[in-house]
Tab-separated table of C-alpha atoms (C1' of nucleotides) in Angstrom:
chain	number	residue	atom	x	y	z
A	25	UNK	CA	-60.025	-114.085	-28.471
A	26	UNK	CA	-62.363	-111.228	-27.716
A	27	UNK	CA	-63.823	-110.581	-31.281
A	28	UNK	CA	-64.573	-114.496	-32.306
A	29	UNK	CA	-67.176	-112.784	-33.566
A	30	UNK	CA	-66.046	-110.268	-35.803
A	31	UNK	CA	-67.387	-108.174	-38.110
A	32	UNK	CA	-64.335	-105.542	-39.604
A	33	UNK	CA	-66.330	-102.998	-40.720
A	34	UNK	CA	-69.033	-104.819	-42.847
A	35	UNK	CA	-72.075	-102.900	-43.247
A	36	UNK	CA	-74.976	-104.564	-41.134
A	37	UNK	CA	-78.097	-106.898	-42.811
A	38	UNK	CA	-80.312	-104.652	-44.150
A	39	UNK	CA	-83.461	-104.190	-42.406
A	40	UNK	CA	-85.772	-105.270	-44.873
A	41	UNK	CA	-83.149	-108.791	-45.710
A	42	UNK	CA	-84.308	-109.809	-42.206
A	43	UNK	CA	-87.846	-109.045	-42.152
A	44	UNK	CA	-88.167	-111.216	-45.619
A	45	UNK	CA	-86.395	-113.682	-43.885
A	46	UNK	CA	-88.383	-114.258	-41.003
A	47	UNK	CA	-91.369	-114.036	-42.779
A	48	UNK	CA	-90.414	-116.733	-44.960
A	49	UNK	CA	-89.469	-118.934	-42.240
A	50	UNK	CA	-93.063	-118.594	-40.909
A	51	UNK	CA	-94.740	-118.972	-44.445
A	52	UNK	CA	-92.625	-121.914	-45.154
A	53	UNK	CA	-93.193	-124.107	-41.367
A	54	UNK	CA	-97.047	-123.229	-42.373
A	55	UNK	CA	-97.217	-124.077	-45.571
A	56	UNK	CA	-95.170	-127.553	-44.970
A	57	UNK	CA	-97.880	-128.677	-41.801
A	58	UNK	CA	-100.200	-128.274	-44.512
A	59	UNK	CA	-98.842	-129.611	-47.737
A	60	UNK	CA	-96.058	-131.063	-47.126
A	61	UNK	CA	-92.048	-130.616	-46.866
A	62	UNK	CA	-93.277	-131.116	-51.232
A	63	UNK	CA	-95.411	-128.147	-51.329
A	64	UNK	CA	-94.165	-125.554	-54.268
A	65	UNK	CA	-91.454	-123.154	-53.794
A	66	UNK	CA	-94.112	-120.431	-55.520
A	67	UNK	CA	-96.712	-121.151	-53.070
A	68	UNK	CA	-94.720	-120.247	-49.974
A	69	UNK	CA	-92.945	-117.116	-51.566
A	70	UNK	CA	-96.882	-116.268	-52.170
A	71	UNK	CA	-97.428	-116.321	-48.567
A	72	UNK	CA	-94.583	-114.749	-47.154
A	73	UNK	CA	-95.540	-111.658	-49.628
A	74	UNK	CA	-91.924	-112.213	-51.570
A	75	UNK	CA	-90.663	-112.665	-54.689
A	76	UNK	CA	-89.067	-116.501	-56.254
A	77	UNK	CA	-85.634	-114.088	-55.903
A	78	UNK	CA	-85.875	-113.180	-52.464
A	79	UNK	CA	-86.195	-116.931	-51.181
A	80	UNK	CA	-83.658	-118.343	-53.517
A	81	UNK	CA	-81.141	-115.803	-52.623
A	82	UNK	CA	-81.767	-116.888	-48.650
A	83	UNK	CA	-82.269	-120.325	-49.867
A	84	UNK	CA	-79.856	-121.186	-52.620
A	85	UNK	CA	-81.435	-124.970	-52.747
A	86	UNK	CA	-84.901	-125.787	-52.428
A	87	UNK	CA	-83.805	-127.980	-49.725
A	88	UNK	CA	-82.265	-125.218	-47.649
A	89	UNK	CA	-85.056	-124.024	-46.795
A	90	UNK	CA	-86.816	-126.908	-45.879
A	91	UNK	CA	-83.497	-127.545	-43.160
A	92	UNK	CA	-83.205	-124.307	-41.874
A	93	UNK	CA	-86.903	-124.795	-40.571
A	94	UNK	CA	-86.514	-128.052	-39.235
A	95	UNK	CA	-83.287	-126.537	-37.294
A	96	UNK	CA	-85.628	-124.568	-35.472
A	97	UNK	CA	-87.982	-127.482	-34.830
A	98	UNK	CA	-85.410	-129.860	-33.565
A	99	UNK	CA	-84.010	-127.535	-31.059
A	100	UNK	CA	-87.370	-126.794	-29.458
A	101	UNK	CA	-87.633	-130.685	-29.346
A	102	UNK	CA	-83.465	-130.468	-27.520
A	103	UNK	CA	-85.239	-128.726	-25.148
A	104	UNK	CA	-87.843	-130.966	-23.821
A	105	UNK	CA	-85.594	-133.185	-23.751
A	106	UNK	CA	-83.357	-131.482	-20.884
A	107	UNK	CA	-86.844	-130.718	-19.582
A	108	UNK	CA	-87.939	-134.527	-19.242
A	109	UNK	CA	-84.777	-134.473	-17.319
A	110	UNK	CA	-85.186	-132.662	-14.415
A	111	UNK	CA	-88.564	-133.457	-14.195
A	112	UNK	CA	-88.700	-137.030	-14.160
A	113	UNK	CA	-87.510	-140.547	-13.158
A	114	UNK	CA	-84.716	-141.769	-15.579
A	115	UNK	CA	-86.423	-144.611	-17.231
A	116	UNK	CA	-89.287	-142.571	-17.143
A	117	UNK	CA	-87.921	-139.353	-18.584
A	118	UNK	CA	-86.521	-141.580	-21.517
A	119	UNK	CA	-89.660	-143.278	-22.314
A	120	UNK	CA	-91.375	-140.089	-21.740
A	121	UNK	CA	-89.288	-138.314	-24.292
A	122	UNK	CA	-88.881	-140.834	-26.554
A	123	UNK	CA	-92.512	-140.371	-27.026
A	124	UNK	CA	-92.750	-137.343	-27.419
A	125	UNK	CA	-90.208	-137.290	-30.398
A	126	UNK	CA	-92.080	-140.237	-31.415
A	127	UNK	CA	-94.415	-138.279	-32.086
A	128	UNK	CA	-92.812	-134.760	-33.264
A	129	UNK	CA	-91.397	-137.076	-36.117
A	130	UNK	CA	-94.413	-138.398	-36.918
A	131	UNK	CA	-95.989	-135.208	-37.260
A	132	UNK	CA	-93.566	-134.151	-39.567
A	133	UNK	CA	-95.098	-136.203	-42.770
A	134	UNK	CA	-92.303	-136.259	-45.320
A	135	UNK	CA	-89.628	-134.744	-43.467
A	136	UNK	CA	-88.025	-138.155	-42.594
A	137	UNK	CA	-88.201	-138.826	-46.061
A	138	UNK	CA	-86.906	-135.491	-47.320
A	139	UNK	CA	-83.610	-136.475	-44.833
A	140	UNK	CA	-83.529	-139.553	-46.738
A	141	UNK	CA	-83.486	-138.785	-49.901
A	142	UNK	CA	-79.713	-138.526	-50.251
A	143	UNK	CA	-80.088	-135.398	-50.695
A	144	UNK	CA	-76.472	-133.276	-50.025
A	145	UNK	CA	-78.225	-129.910	-48.816
A	146	UNK	CA	-79.167	-132.529	-45.815
A	147	UNK	CA	-76.245	-133.654	-45.600
A	148	UNK	CA	-75.318	-131.865	-42.281
A	149	UNK	CA	-78.805	-132.868	-41.260
A	150	UNK	CA	-78.073	-135.659	-39.410
A	151	UNK	CA	-74.617	-134.491	-37.735
A	152	UNK	CA	-76.963	-130.827	-36.444
A	153	UNK	CA	-79.226	-133.394	-35.033
A	154	UNK	CA	-76.662	-135.269	-33.478
A	155	UNK	CA	-75.055	-132.770	-32.182
A	156	UNK	CA	-77.994	-130.677	-30.541
A	157	UNK	CA	-80.490	-133.714	-29.144
A	158	UNK	CA	-77.459	-136.365	-29.177
A	159	UNK	CA	-76.365	-134.802	-25.850
A	160	UNK	CA	-79.634	-134.924	-24.260
A	161	UNK	CA	-80.553	-137.971	-24.812
A	162	UNK	CA	-77.090	-139.340	-24.363
A	163	UNK	CA	-77.672	-137.999	-20.538
A	164	UNK	CA	-80.883	-139.557	-20.487
A	165	UNK	CA	-79.947	-142.435	-21.486
A	166	UNK	CA	-77.198	-142.556	-19.049
A	167	UNK	CA	-79.136	-141.828	-16.344
A	168	UNK	CA	-81.407	-144.298	-16.916
A	169	UNK	CA	-78.202	-146.809	-17.205
A	170	UNK	CA	-76.832	-145.395	-14.295
A	171	UNK	CA	-80.293	-146.468	-12.000
A	172	UNK	CA	-79.941	-150.237	-13.366
A	173	UNK	CA	-82.927	-149.785	-15.855
A	174	UNK	CA	-81.418	-150.365	-19.135
A	175	UNK	CA	-78.237	-151.327	-20.275
A	176	UNK	CA	-74.792	-149.120	-20.851
A	177	UNK	CA	-74.227	-150.339	-24.136
A	178	UNK	CA	-76.071	-147.986	-26.415
A	179	UNK	CA	-74.902	-144.873	-28.935
A	180	UNK	CA	-77.613	-142.303	-28.564
A	181	UNK	CA	-77.049	-141.104	-31.881
A	182	UNK	CA	-77.394	-144.766	-32.934
A	183	UNK	CA	-80.802	-144.373	-31.323
A	184	UNK	CA	-81.768	-141.459	-32.791
A	185	UNK	CA	-81.137	-142.708	-35.989
A	186	UNK	CA	-83.668	-145.329	-34.958
A	187	UNK	CA	-86.415	-143.297	-33.845
A	188	UNK	CA	-86.015	-141.244	-36.389
A	189	UNK	CA	-86.174	-144.104	-39.188
A	190	UNK	CA	-89.205	-145.919	-36.856
A	191	UNK	CA	-91.548	-142.921	-37.423
A	192	UNK	CA	-93.749	-143.436	-40.133
A	193	UNK	CA	-97.084	-141.833	-40.845
A	194	UNK	CA	-98.980	-144.328	-38.767
A	195	UNK	CA	-98.111	-143.131	-34.596
A	196	UNK	CA	-99.702	-145.566	-33.111
A	197	UNK	CA	-97.392	-148.701	-34.988
A	198	UNK	CA	-94.399	-146.110	-34.330
A	199	UNK	CA	-94.668	-146.146	-30.252
A	200	UNK	CA	-95.378	-149.869	-30.869
A	201	UNK	CA	-92.080	-150.111	-32.106
A	202	UNK	CA	-90.210	-147.825	-29.902
A	203	UNK	CA	-91.716	-149.346	-27.497
A	204	UNK	CA	-89.864	-152.307	-28.422
A	205	UNK	CA	-86.326	-150.788	-28.907
A	206	UNK	CA	-86.838	-149.309	-25.424
A	207	UNK	CA	-87.619	-153.461	-24.514
A	208	UNK	CA	-84.796	-153.960	-26.357
A	209	UNK	CA	-82.773	-151.712	-24.104
A	210	UNK	CA	-84.400	-152.780	-21.368
A	211	UNK	CA	-82.538	-156.515	-21.928
A	212	UNK	CA	-79.461	-156.291	-21.277
A	213	UNK	CA	-79.596	-154.424	-18.071
A	214	UNK	CA	-76.904	-155.331	-15.588
A	215	UNK	CA	-78.312	-156.416	-12.456
A	216	UNK	CA	-79.972	-152.970	-10.911
A	217	UNK	CA	-78.249	-151.123	-8.026
A	218	UNK	CA	-81.413	-149.479	-7.276
A	219	UNK	CA	-84.436	-151.065	-6.831
A	220	UNK	CA	-85.999	-152.820	-10.363
A	221	UNK	CA	-90.077	-152.844	-10.925
A	222	UNK	CA	-90.176	-156.652	-12.021
A	223	UNK	CA	-89.008	-157.313	-15.439
A	224	UNK	CA	-91.676	-157.575	-17.950
A	225	UNK	CA	-92.167	-155.214	-20.917
A	226	UNK	CA	-93.038	-152.148	-21.123
A	227	UNK	CA	-96.392	-151.256	-20.466
A	228	UNK	CA	-96.845	-149.733	-24.429
A	229	UNK	CA	-95.647	-152.820	-25.909
A	230	UNK	CA	-97.897	-155.139	-24.246
A	231	UNK	CA	-100.499	-153.847	-26.253
A	232	UNK	CA	-99.354	-155.994	-29.396
A	233	UNK	CA	-101.437	-159.147	-30.707
B	14	UNK	CA	-115.581	-174.714	-60.968
B	15	UNK	CA	-113.303	-174.849	-64.396
B	16	UNK	CA	-112.957	-171.735	-66.551
B	17	UNK	CA	-112.325	-169.566	-63.335
B	18	UNK	CA	-110.214	-167.461	-65.700
B	19	UNK	CA	-112.379	-167.124	-68.345
B	20	UNK	CA	-111.136	-164.901	-71.562
B	21	UNK	CA	-114.682	-165.210	-73.212
B	22	UNK	CA	-113.580	-164.854	-76.815
B	23	UNK	CA	-110.934	-161.634	-75.975
B	24	UNK	CA	-108.272	-161.159	-78.203
B	25	UNK	CA	-105.300	-162.761	-76.769
B	26	UNK	CA	-102.250	-159.863	-75.854
B	27	UNK	CA	-100.465	-158.799	-78.677
B	28	UNK	CA	-96.925	-160.153	-78.585
B	29	UNK	CA	-95.075	-156.610	-78.955
B	30	UNK	CA	-96.989	-155.517	-76.666
B	31	UNK	CA	-96.078	-158.411	-74.140
B	32	UNK	CA	-92.498	-157.969	-75.440
B	33	UNK	CA	-92.182	-154.403	-74.592
B	34	UNK	CA	-93.474	-154.991	-70.762
B	35	UNK	CA	-90.634	-156.969	-69.953
B	36	UNK	CA	-88.029	-154.837	-71.640
B	37	UNK	CA	-89.627	-151.615	-69.384
B	38	UNK	CA	-89.491	-153.752	-66.740
B	39	UNK	CA	-86.480	-154.945	-66.580
B	40	UNK	CA	-85.102	-151.657	-68.236
B	41	UNK	CA	-86.711	-149.362	-65.012
B	42	UNK	CA	-84.946	-152.111	-62.525
B	43	UNK	CA	-81.202	-151.470	-63.623
B	44	UNK	CA	-82.011	-147.477	-64.092
B	45	UNK	CA	-83.344	-147.585	-60.288
B	46	UNK	CA	-80.419	-149.799	-58.960
B	47	UNK	CA	-78.349	-146.620	-61.070
B	48	UNK	CA	-79.955	-143.982	-60.416
B	49	UNK	CA	-82.349	-144.625	-58.123
B	50	UNK	CA	-86.338	-144.686	-58.252
B	51	UNK	CA	-86.320	-141.115	-58.502
B	52	UNK	CA	-85.019	-141.464	-62.430
B	53	UNK	CA	-86.266	-139.427	-65.148
B	54	UNK	CA	-90.137	-141.362	-66.823
B	55	UNK	CA	-87.740	-141.123	-70.335
B	56	UNK	CA	-84.505	-142.710	-69.249
B	57	UNK	CA	-86.178	-145.845	-68.903
B	58	UNK	CA	-88.491	-145.245	-72.165
B	59	UNK	CA	-85.371	-144.716	-74.034
B	60	UNK	CA	-83.121	-147.890	-72.063
B	61	UNK	CA	-85.816	-149.825	-72.517
B	62	UNK	CA	-86.688	-148.643	-76.788
B	63	UNK	CA	-89.625	-147.696	-76.672
B	64	UNK	CA	-91.963	-144.454	-76.655
B	65	UNK	CA	-92.781	-142.784	-73.653
B	66	UNK	CA	-96.591	-143.262	-74.797
B	67	UNK	CA	-95.916	-147.156	-74.002
B	68	UNK	CA	-94.397	-146.554	-70.703
B	69	UNK	CA	-97.916	-144.492	-70.135
B	70	UNK	CA	-100.160	-147.336	-71.173
B	71	UNK	CA	-98.316	-150.164	-69.161
B	72	UNK	CA	-98.159	-148.034	-66.254
B	73	UNK	CA	-100.735	-145.318	-65.861
B	74	UNK	CA	-98.716	-144.053	-63.429
B	75	UNK	CA	-94.917	-143.669	-62.622
B	76	UNK	CA	-95.039	-145.040	-59.273
B	77	UNK	CA	-97.169	-148.361	-61.002
B	78	UNK	CA	-93.773	-149.148	-62.981
B	79	UNK	CA	-91.831	-148.482	-59.487
B	80	UNK	CA	-94.254	-150.018	-57.411
B	81	UNK	CA	-94.056	-153.148	-60.481
B	82	UNK	CA	-90.678	-153.448	-59.954
B	83	UNK	CA	-90.586	-153.498	-56.376
B	84	UNK	CA	-93.275	-156.261	-56.366
B	85	UNK	CA	-91.111	-158.581	-58.206
B	86	UNK	CA	-88.349	-158.590	-55.254
B	87	UNK	CA	-90.508	-158.822	-52.854
B	88	UNK	CA	-91.608	-162.778	-53.952
B	89	UNK	CA	-87.844	-162.959	-54.337
B	90	UNK	CA	-87.242	-161.677	-50.162
B	91	UNK	CA	-90.846	-164.262	-49.418
B	92	UNK	CA	-88.853	-167.280	-50.728
B	93	UNK	CA	-86.080	-166.852	-49.407
B	94	UNK	CA	-87.865	-166.625	-45.650
B	95	UNK	CA	-89.992	-169.974	-46.416
B	96	UNK	CA	-86.461	-171.496	-47.460
B	97	UNK	CA	-84.726	-170.180	-44.143
B	98	UNK	CA	-87.413	-171.893	-42.539
B	99	UNK	CA	-86.561	-175.368	-43.828
B	100	UNK	CA	-82.927	-174.885	-43.428
B	101	UNK	CA	-82.310	-173.452	-40.175
B	102	UNK	CA	-82.908	-173.753	-37.013
B	103	UNK	CA	-85.942	-171.387	-35.589
B	104	UNK	CA	-83.878	-168.515	-33.822
B	105	UNK	CA	-81.009	-168.574	-36.242
B	106	UNK	CA	-83.712	-168.564	-39.474
B	107	UNK	CA	-85.249	-165.469	-37.888
B	108	UNK	CA	-82.653	-163.867	-37.164
B	109	UNK	CA	-80.924	-164.528	-40.560
B	110	UNK	CA	-83.444	-163.479	-42.395
B	111	UNK	CA	-84.176	-160.818	-40.785
B	112	UNK	CA	-80.189	-159.757	-41.783
B	113	UNK	CA	-80.728	-160.521	-45.317
B	114	UNK	CA	-84.805	-158.534	-45.459
B	115	UNK	CA	-82.729	-155.513	-43.476
B	116	UNK	CA	-80.183	-155.924	-46.483
B	117	UNK	CA	-82.591	-156.100	-48.871
B	118	UNK	CA	-83.963	-153.114	-48.180
B	119	UNK	CA	-81.226	-150.944	-47.587
B	120	UNK	CA	-79.767	-151.691	-51.134
B	121	UNK	CA	-82.800	-150.550	-52.564
B	122	UNK	CA	-82.159	-146.548	-51.677
B	123	UNK	CA	-84.780	-144.347	-52.061
B	124	UNK	CA	-87.604	-147.392	-52.041
B	125	UNK	CA	-88.571	-146.699	-48.668
B	126	UNK	CA	-88.467	-142.949	-49.040
B	127	UNK	CA	-91.018	-143.277	-51.829
B	128	UNK	CA	-93.531	-145.834	-49.648
B	129	UNK	CA	-93.524	-143.460	-47.086
B	130	UNK	CA	-94.626	-140.438	-50.045
B	131	UNK	CA	-97.792	-141.090	-49.655
B	132	UNK	CA	-98.509	-141.638	-52.777
B	133	UNK	CA	-101.665	-143.557	-53.506
B	134	UNK	CA	-100.660	-145.349	-55.921
B	135	UNK	CA	-98.561	-147.271	-53.193
B	136	UNK	CA	-101.459	-147.402	-50.940
B	137	UNK	CA	-101.280	-150.979	-52.056
B	138	UNK	CA	-98.148	-151.820	-50.893
B	139	UNK	CA	-98.138	-152.734	-47.580
B	140	UNK	CA	-101.048	-154.446	-48.083
B	141	UNK	CA	-98.819	-156.662	-50.852
B	142	UNK	CA	-96.191	-156.632	-48.323
B	143	UNK	CA	-98.092	-157.859	-45.694
B	144	UNK	CA	-99.531	-160.563	-47.837
B	145	UNK	CA	-97.095	-162.243	-49.314
B	146	UNK	CA	-94.065	-161.511	-46.733
B	147	UNK	CA	-96.231	-161.390	-43.584
B	148	UNK	CA	-97.259	-165.030	-43.503
B	149	UNK	CA	-93.933	-165.745	-43.845
B	150	UNK	CA	-92.418	-164.453	-41.849
B	151	UNK	CA	-94.933	-165.425	-39.093
B	152	UNK	CA	-94.302	-168.982	-39.336
B	153	UNK	CA	-90.788	-167.755	-38.933
B	154	UNK	CA	-91.823	-166.247	-35.536
B	155	UNK	CA	-94.002	-168.778	-34.636
B	156	UNK	CA	-91.574	-171.729	-34.684
B	157	UNK	CA	-89.172	-169.103	-32.621
B	158	UNK	CA	-91.286	-168.772	-30.146
B	159	UNK	CA	-92.748	-172.311	-30.209
B	160	UNK	CA	-89.023	-172.973	-29.089
B	161	UNK	CA	-89.159	-170.540	-26.350
B	162	UNK	CA	-87.253	-167.865	-27.854
B	163	UNK	CA	-88.770	-165.087	-28.617
B	164	UNK	CA	-91.819	-163.347	-26.940
B	165	UNK	CA	-95.244	-164.463	-28.618
B	166	UNK	CA	-97.232	-161.272	-29.057
B	167	UNK	CA	-95.496	-159.438	-32.107
B	168	UNK	CA	-97.445	-158.948	-35.263
B	169	UNK	CA	-95.313	-160.021	-37.991
B	170	UNK	CA	-96.853	-157.218	-39.992
B	171	UNK	CA	-95.757	-154.814	-37.088
B	172	UNK	CA	-92.699	-156.184	-36.866
B	173	UNK	CA	-92.179	-156.513	-40.595
B	174	UNK	CA	-93.406	-152.469	-41.240
B	175	UNK	CA	-90.357	-151.295	-38.487
B	176	UNK	CA	-87.444	-153.234	-39.739
B	177	UNK	CA	-88.887	-151.952	-43.255
B	178	UNK	CA	-88.600	-148.712	-41.370
B	179	UNK	CA	-85.181	-148.739	-40.169
B	180	UNK	CA	-83.518	-149.831	-43.266
B	181	UNK	CA	-81.629	-146.633	-44.035
B	182	UNK	CA	-78.407	-145.926	-46.473
B	183	UNK	CA	-75.945	-146.889	-43.644
B	184	UNK	CA	-76.328	-150.570	-43.847
B	185	UNK	CA	-74.192	-151.069	-40.376
B	186	UNK	CA	-76.385	-149.068	-38.432
B	187	UNK	CA	-79.503	-150.688	-39.631
B	188	UNK	CA	-78.114	-154.205	-38.724
B	189	UNK	CA	-77.558	-153.055	-35.711
B	190	UNK	CA	-80.769	-151.248	-35.140
B	191	UNK	CA	-82.680	-154.701	-36.136
B	192	UNK	CA	-80.643	-156.597	-33.398
B	193	UNK	CA	-81.781	-154.124	-31.162
B	194	UNK	CA	-85.051	-155.272	-32.658
B	195	UNK	CA	-84.685	-158.751	-32.280
B	196	UNK	CA	-83.106	-158.584	-28.414
B	197	UNK	CA	-86.736	-156.368	-27.781
B	198	UNK	CA	-88.233	-159.601	-28.986
B	199	UNK	CA	-86.350	-161.837	-27.088
B	200	UNK	CA	-86.926	-159.583	-23.731
B	201	UNK	CA	-90.511	-161.126	-22.530
B	202	UNK	CA	-89.330	-164.826	-23.825
B	203	UNK	CA	-91.688	-167.180	-21.921
B	204	UNK	CA	-89.776	-170.035	-19.536
B	205	UNK	CA	-87.901	-172.393	-22.512
B	206	UNK	CA	-89.178	-175.647	-23.013
B	207	UNK	CA	-86.216	-176.761	-24.995
B	208	UNK	CA	-82.618	-175.963	-24.414
B	209	UNK	CA	-81.926	-172.059	-24.267
B	210	UNK	CA	-78.864	-169.957	-25.240
B	211	UNK	CA	-77.628	-168.678	-22.170
B	212	UNK	CA	-79.571	-164.790	-21.789
B	213	UNK	CA	-77.251	-162.910	-22.919
B	214	UNK	CA	-77.975	-159.486	-25.864
B	215	UNK	CA	-77.191	-161.018	-29.330
B	216	UNK	CA	-73.725	-160.816	-31.004
B	217	UNK	CA	-74.525	-157.886	-33.590
B	218	UNK	CA	-76.065	-155.689	-30.565
B	219	UNK	CA	-72.912	-156.696	-28.236
B	220	UNK	CA	-70.822	-154.380	-31.041
B	221	UNK	CA	-72.226	-151.683	-30.321
B	222	UNK	CA	-70.436	-148.946	-28.131
C	9	DT	C1'	-79.386	-85.033	-50.358
C	10	DG	C1'	-77.216	-88.138	-53.217
C	11	DA	C1'	-74.742	-92.366	-54.226
C	12	DC	C1'	-73.510	-96.999	-54.191
C	13	DA	C1'	-74.132	-101.574	-53.022
C	14	DA	C1'	-77.648	-104.925	-51.057
C	15	DA	C1'	-81.734	-107.072	-51.951
C	16	DC	C1'	-86.261	-107.109	-54.763
C	17	DG	C1'	-89.651	-109.358	-58.019
C	18	DG	C1'	-91.142	-112.104	-62.274
C	19	DA	C1'	-89.645	-113.346	-66.720
C	20	DA	C1'	-87.321	-116.753	-68.781
C	21	DC	C1'	-85.155	-121.202	-68.857
C	22	DA	C1'	-84.992	-126.676	-68.693
C	23	DA	C1'	-86.256	-130.978	-66.832
C	24	DC	C1'	-90.015	-133.760	-65.981
C	25	DG	C1'	-95.001	-136.274	-65.264
C	26	DT	C1'	-98.499	-136.841	-68.242
C	27	DT	C1'	-102.041	-135.966	-72.185
C	28	DC	C1'	-103.106	-136.564	-76.450
C	29	DC	C1'	-103.820	-138.186	-81.603
C	30	DG	C1'	-102.332	-140.000	-85.900
C	31	DC	C1'	-100.077	-143.740	-87.650
C	32	DA	C1'	-97.965	-148.866	-87.177
C	33	DT	C1'	-99.188	-153.618	-87.045
C	34	DA	C1'	-100.342	-158.025	-84.952
C	35	DA	C1'	-103.821	-160.784	-84.784
C	36	DC	C1'	-108.211	-162.555	-87.413
C	37	DT	C1'	-111.461	-163.286	-91.273
C	38	DG	C1'	-112.350	-164.770	-95.807
D	17	DC	C1'	-102.473	-164.269	-99.318
D	18	DA	C1'	-105.618	-159.759	-98.881
D	19	DG	C1'	-108.463	-156.827	-96.377
D	20	DT	C1'	-110.016	-155.303	-91.662
D	21	DT	C1'	-110.096	-154.160	-87.128
D	22	DA	C1'	-108.842	-153.494	-82.906
D	23	DT	C1'	-105.131	-153.066	-80.420
D	24	DG	C1'	-100.483	-150.744	-79.102
D	25	DC	C1'	-96.720	-147.090	-80.517
D	26	DG	C1'	-94.574	-142.916	-80.660
D	27	DG	C1'	-92.991	-138.499	-79.812
D	28	DA	C1'	-94.910	-133.651	-79.516
D	29	DA	C1'	-97.343	-130.813	-76.728
D	30	DC	C1'	-98.917	-128.753	-72.359
D	31	DG	C1'	-98.553	-127.553	-67.452
D	32	DT	C1'	-96.145	-127.770	-63.122
D	33	DT	C1'	-91.738	-127.316	-61.038
D	34	DG	C1'	-87.060	-125.539	-59.139
D	35	DT	C1'	-83.863	-122.501	-60.377
D	36	DT	C1'	-81.461	-118.439	-63.040
D	37	DC	C1'	-81.152	-113.550	-64.473
D	38	DC	C1'	-80.930	-108.980	-64.203
D	39	DG	C1'	-83.195	-104.168	-64.769
D	40	DT	C1'	-85.595	-101.920	-61.181
D	41	DT	C1'	-85.869	-100.224	-56.180
D	42	DT	C1'	-84.827	-99.528	-51.532
D	43	DG	C1'	-81.985	-99.070	-47.220
D	44	DT	C1'	-77.559	-97.028	-45.484
D	45	DC	C1'	-74.148	-94.162	-45.146
D	46	DA	C1'	-71.627	-89.491	-46.122
DNA sequence: TGACAAACGGAACAACGTTCCGCATAACTG
DNA sequence: CAGTTATGCGGAACGTTGTTCCGTTTGTCA
């Protein structure tokens, strides 16, 4: 069980290949930020200083490139969840992180769009979301539930997808609706074992007119 | 104020033009159902038995055709809201219609996708949604609030957009999340003036594991 | 250094949205 | 009913995009 990552005498990756791959990911990230995920592949190739063929060898389909860039950012958000869990109290850690996550998705315009496009290249993305962000959110939920702040019957992945879907280009709107979801979570909270702030809608959702 | 719809001696629309327009809308609806909103324009033109030029005269941009088809269906859903308001009690009318609306959006795969694409041709669609479905939902909310079943501080259009965004291809998931939203609505409900069912999460959201 | 596979670049292809314009024809006129 | 006109029609043609293909370059190892 020692050589799980065996390479069995296969040649190591060429240096230029790795260099181009990095350049591609970086260029793609920049272009996606600037022009959205529908930006032409040629534009990315040019920005990365490589040919079209190079792009398609590393990423057989256009969306594979999008997915690769996305995965990177997902990892960052997952890390943020773990950090919030350490730095803040349960309910605040949860709401704070959900706000951050909402902002994250809202920023990546067209990304959620691409996710829902039904393209097979994205079939694995929800799973990736769930595997990486899910556990982090699950612990946030668990801690909040243990504190009696929210109900216990909510599946992290369900909530994750819901927030993702809620996020539109209008961030203020997204935040209000997520706040409403949070109140939905608190609705069924069992009798609090610990101190429980006066029962009232969250600050944000209060701003609803 | 009699001749608001004046035509001032302009020729009436040609019969074949009207015929082709109807055929186009019908063909587009069928194709969108079968292949999604990304179906090629040529396919629709062929199915409608018209040339490409005809399509683009009636609908200058591809998305104008999508929007036209969408508007038709929106009208139908708005009508359903008014009917629910008449046939059912306030809270049930609201939840029942939201369920139907969720199903509606979930069915139109790729439609929400197109809406969020940021294309200028869709700029007016949210407004259309709000103008036609908004008032209907507003009365549903108002009646439920009057009955003390839900809080009063929720904007119909906010909720409408939220539900639209929530609807993904997985209808079961969408329904659960909408149920959660509904519980969010009920969270801040003021003291009930009338009979109030025992305070508990809605049936649907109970099924969350 | 020489040989070989890995990786490269960009021309070429197919599919799509959209434009354009010569031709057909419905609607009016006498 | 025949003539006139503007409205509407069809589909070839253009530009952009995703993707494929293959001759050429280049890193790696003996």
